[in-house]
Short mmCIF file of C-alpha atoms in Angstrom, two decimals:
data_model
loop_
_atom_site.label_atom_id
_atom_site.label_comp_id
_atom_site.label_asym_id
_atom_site.label_seq_id
_atom_site.Cartn_x
_atom_site.Cartn_y
_atom_site.Cartn_z
CA ASP A 1 177.12 144.29 39.17
CA THR A 2 177.04 145.78 35.67
CA GLY A 3 180.74 146.57 35.63
CA VAL A 4 180.16 150.33 35.51
CA SER A 5 180.76 152.70 38.42
CA GLN A 6 179.84 156.34 38.54
CA ASP A 7 181.05 159.05 40.84
CA PRO A 8 179.64 160.88 42.64
CA ARG A 9 176.30 159.18 43.24
CA HIS A 10 174.69 162.44 44.32
CA LYS A 11 175.64 166.04 43.65
CA ILE A 12 173.93 169.16 44.94
CA THR A 13 175.12 172.42 43.49
CA LYS A 14 174.06 176.01 43.19
CA ARG A 15 172.92 177.48 39.92
CA GLY A 16 175.85 178.79 37.92
CA GLN A 17 178.42 176.36 39.31
CA ASN A 18 180.30 173.82 37.20
CA VAL A 19 180.03 170.11 37.92
CA THR A 20 181.90 167.09 36.62
CA PHE A 21 180.82 163.47 36.71
CA ARG A 22 182.95 160.42 36.12
CA CYS A 23 182.14 157.02 34.65
CA ASP A 24 184.47 154.05 35.10
CA PRO A 25 183.88 150.81 33.26
CA ILE A 26 185.58 148.00 35.14
CA SER A 27 186.86 146.39 31.98
CA GLU A 28 187.60 147.74 28.55
CA HIS A 29 184.56 148.39 26.40
CA ASN A 30 184.90 150.32 23.20
CA ARG A 31 181.42 151.87 23.36
CA LEU A 32 180.39 154.28 26.12
CA TYR A 33 177.21 156.32 26.32
CA TRP A 34 175.88 159.14 28.45
CA TYR A 35 172.15 159.59 29.07
CA ARG A 36 170.06 161.98 31.10
CA GLN A 37 166.90 160.83 32.86
CA THR A 38 164.29 163.01 34.53
CA LEU A 39 161.62 161.77 36.90
CA GLY A 40 158.96 159.68 35.22
CA GLN A 41 160.76 159.57 31.89
CA GLY A 42 163.04 157.16 30.10
CA PRO A 43 166.70 157.93 29.49
CA GLU A 44 167.53 160.53 26.85
CA PHE A 45 170.66 160.00 24.78
CA LEU A 46 173.33 162.66 25.25
CA THR A 47 176.51 161.40 23.63
CA TYR A 48 178.43 158.32 22.51
CA PHE A 49 182.09 157.33 22.40
CA GLN A 50 183.72 154.66 20.31
CA ASN A 51 187.02 154.23 22.15
CA GLU A 52 188.24 157.79 22.73
CA ALA A 53 186.36 159.30 19.77
CA GLN A 54 183.12 161.14 20.48
CA LEU A 55 181.02 160.11 17.50
CA GLU A 56 177.66 161.68 18.22
CA LYS A 57 176.17 164.40 20.38
CA SER A 58 172.49 164.91 20.91
CA ARG A 59 170.90 168.29 20.27
CA LEU A 60 170.06 168.14 23.98
CA LEU A 61 173.75 168.62 24.68
CA SER A 62 174.12 172.40 24.71
CA ASP A 63 177.52 174.06 24.59
CA ARG A 64 177.50 174.07 28.40
CA PHE A 65 177.96 170.30 28.29
CA SER A 66 181.20 168.60 27.38
CA ALA A 67 182.25 164.98 27.57
CA GLU A 68 185.63 163.35 27.23
CA ARG A 69 187.08 159.88 27.15
CA PRO A 70 190.79 160.61 27.01
CA LYS A 71 192.22 157.11 26.95
CA GLY A 72 189.24 155.15 25.79
CA SER A 73 188.52 153.85 29.29
CA PHE A 74 186.89 156.19 31.85
CA SER A 75 184.79 159.15 30.77
CA THR A 76 183.85 162.50 32.25
CA LEU A 77 180.80 164.67 31.68
CA GLU A 78 181.09 168.33 32.63
CA ILE A 79 178.24 170.81 32.89
CA GLN A 80 179.24 174.45 33.05
CA ARG A 81 177.10 177.23 34.49
CA THR A 82 174.48 174.79 35.74
CA GLU A 83 170.80 175.67 35.48
CA GLN A 84 167.89 174.30 37.47
CA GLY A 85 166.71 172.48 34.35
CA ASP A 86 169.90 170.41 34.47
CA SER A 87 168.61 168.62 37.58
CA ALA A 88 168.32 164.98 36.57
CA MET A 89 169.92 161.57 36.84
CA TYR A 90 172.97 161.24 34.58
CA LEU A 91 173.56 157.68 33.47
CA CYS A 92 176.59 156.10 31.89
CA ALA A 93 176.31 152.88 29.91
CA ILE A 94 178.64 150.57 28.02
CA SER A 95 178.21 148.05 25.27
CA ALA A 96 180.15 144.86 25.36
CA THR A 97 182.99 144.88 22.87
CA GLY A 98 181.97 143.01 19.76
CA SER A 99 178.27 143.09 20.51
CA SER A 100 176.25 143.57 17.39
CA TYR A 101 173.00 144.08 19.24
CA ASN A 102 173.86 147.06 21.38
CA GLU A 103 172.77 145.63 24.71
CA GLN A 104 173.80 148.26 27.17
CA PHE A 105 174.92 147.95 30.76
CA PHE A 106 174.31 150.88 33.02
CA GLY A 107 176.03 152.37 35.98
CA PRO A 108 174.04 153.46 39.05
CA GLY A 109 173.91 157.06 37.86
CA THR A 110 174.73 160.44 39.33
CA ARG A 111 171.75 162.38 40.64
CA LEU A 112 172.28 166.10 40.13
CA THR A 113 170.24 168.69 42.00
CA VAL A 114 170.72 172.30 41.01
CA LEU A 115 169.40 174.75 43.60
CA SER B 1 162.69 162.81 21.62
CA GLN B 2 161.18 159.61 22.93
CA GLN B 3 160.35 157.06 20.26
CA GLY B 4 158.81 154.31 22.34
CA GLU B 5 155.62 154.65 24.25
CA GLU B 6 154.80 152.16 26.96
CA ASP B 7 151.27 151.28 27.91
CA PRO B 8 149.96 151.37 30.57
CA GLN B 9 151.86 154.11 32.37
CA ALA B 10 151.22 152.34 35.66
CA LEU B 11 150.06 148.85 36.59
CA SER B 12 149.26 147.43 40.01
CA ILE B 13 148.57 143.70 40.42
CA GLN B 14 148.55 141.03 43.11
CA GLU B 15 151.57 138.83 43.64
CA GLY B 16 151.27 135.70 41.56
CA GLU B 17 149.30 137.33 38.76
CA ASN B 18 150.69 137.94 35.30
CA ALA B 19 151.68 141.44 34.18
CA THR B 20 151.57 142.59 30.57
CA MET B 21 153.14 145.81 29.31
CA ASN B 22 153.09 147.14 25.78
CA CYS B 23 155.46 149.30 23.79
CA SER B 24 154.92 151.10 20.50
CA TYR B 25 157.60 152.71 18.38
CA LYS B 26 157.77 154.80 15.23
CA THR B 27 160.65 153.87 12.93
CA SER B 28 162.19 150.73 11.45
CA ILE B 29 164.40 148.97 13.96
CA ASN B 30 167.18 146.42 14.19
CA ASN B 31 166.04 145.15 17.56
CA LEU B 32 163.99 146.05 20.61
CA GLN B 33 165.12 145.67 24.18
CA TRP B 34 163.36 145.70 27.54
CA TYR B 35 164.99 147.07 30.67
CA ARG B 36 163.95 147.21 34.30
CA GLN B 37 164.75 150.02 36.70
CA ASN B 38 164.32 150.10 40.43
CA SER B 39 165.95 152.18 43.09
CA GLY B 40 168.06 149.32 44.32
CA ARG B 41 169.73 148.14 41.12
CA GLY B 42 169.38 150.91 38.56
CA LEU B 43 168.71 150.10 34.90
CA VAL B 44 169.12 146.42 34.10
CA HIS B 45 168.91 144.79 30.67
CA LEU B 46 166.22 142.07 30.61
CA ILE B 47 165.80 140.76 27.09
CA LEU B 48 166.47 141.65 23.46
CA ILE B 49 164.36 140.61 20.48
CA ARG B 50 165.61 141.04 16.95
CA SER B 51 163.47 142.51 14.18
CA ASN B 52 163.21 139.10 12.48
CA GLU B 53 161.96 137.39 15.65
CA ARG B 54 158.35 137.30 16.76
CA GLU B 55 158.60 135.86 20.26
CA LYS B 56 161.29 135.24 22.84
CA HIS B 57 161.33 133.74 26.31
CA SER B 58 163.65 134.17 29.25
CA GLY B 59 162.63 132.58 32.54
CA ARG B 60 159.33 134.21 33.55
CA LEU B 61 159.59 136.78 30.77
CA ARG B 62 157.94 136.52 27.38
CA VAL B 63 158.44 139.18 24.74
CA THR B 64 156.58 139.49 21.46
CA LEU B 65 157.36 141.78 18.55
CA ASP B 66 155.03 142.79 15.73
CA THR B 67 157.02 144.88 13.26
CA SER B 68 153.95 145.46 11.06
CA LYS B 69 152.26 147.21 13.98
CA LYS B 70 155.53 148.60 15.38
CA SER B 71 154.69 147.19 18.79
CA SER B 72 156.04 144.85 21.42
CA SER B 73 154.72 143.33 24.61
CA LEU B 74 156.43 142.13 27.75
CA LEU B 75 154.68 139.48 29.84
CA ILE B 76 155.89 138.67 33.34
CA THR B 77 154.32 135.48 34.64
CA ALA B 78 153.77 134.56 38.27
CA SER B 79 154.77 138.02 39.46
CA ARG B 80 156.77 138.52 42.65
CA ALA B 81 157.20 141.49 44.95
CA ALA B 82 160.75 141.85 43.61
CA ASP B 83 159.32 142.56 40.15
CA THR B 84 158.12 145.95 41.41
CA ALA B 85 159.98 148.41 39.17
CA SER B 86 159.66 150.58 36.10
CA TYR B 87 159.96 148.78 32.78
CA PHE B 88 161.27 150.48 29.63
CA CYS B 89 161.45 149.46 26.03
CA ALA B 90 164.34 150.74 23.94
CA THR B 91 164.82 150.56 20.20
CA ASP B 92 167.79 151.24 18.00
CA ASP B 93 167.09 153.05 14.77
CA ARG B 94 167.96 150.97 11.71
CA ASP B 95 170.01 153.93 10.47
CA SER B 96 172.03 154.10 13.67
CA ASN B 97 174.21 151.40 15.14
CA TYR B 98 174.64 152.91 18.56
CA GLN B 99 171.79 155.05 19.79
CA LEU B 100 168.94 153.59 21.84
CA ILE B 101 165.67 155.48 21.94
CA TRP B 102 163.53 154.96 25.02
CA GLY B 103 159.93 155.17 26.06
CA ALA B 104 158.68 156.73 29.27
CA GLY B 105 158.21 153.36 30.96
CA THR B 106 155.53 151.41 32.76
CA LYS B 107 155.58 151.57 36.54
CA LEU B 108 154.69 148.11 37.86
CA ILE B 109 153.66 147.56 41.47
CA ILE B 110 153.24 144.04 42.80
CA LYS B 111 151.04 143.93 45.88
CA PRO B 112 151.79 141.16 48.41
#
């Protein structure tokens, strides 16, 4: 158990619909990350939160994507007007508070399929 | 964009044999990490080696780092069926204290 849960685990949606994913760290961690992973590839960084502040967004994150971490605990990732190219596994990860080495602990992911 | 590149892309060995995977990267790093991913447990952190370390052990895992060649290797000794998974290396850019950059992974299959 990595201490990170994600919901839902699977999401099937039609092109053009909006979807929202949630990440819940079990305990408080000040660093939270979102990644996207497609089949046969490693994770690609999307965005990073230090507490509730979103400090960096990848160029991969188009304006259809938005992420929030309102109280510095759970986080949500929303994709508006989904496209088939958004089909992927969306992973949330946390770093232990105080870690200087950035070891990350991942949730099980949300697999998105856009039809 | 992916920074790390794992080699080989796929590896199939008999149970009990040793498995070696390699990773190359492009920029200066603070540390390099290896992760394992299988369908049952998702992405799991295995081991971290700092840029000033050359070798590190953890159980059946041995990691080496050669910063002059910008490469690392992961050795799994006495492989078991449960080691079947994809293995990824991840580096953090020396200019960034939060972002990990990942390779495409090595898919390891352990045959019983």
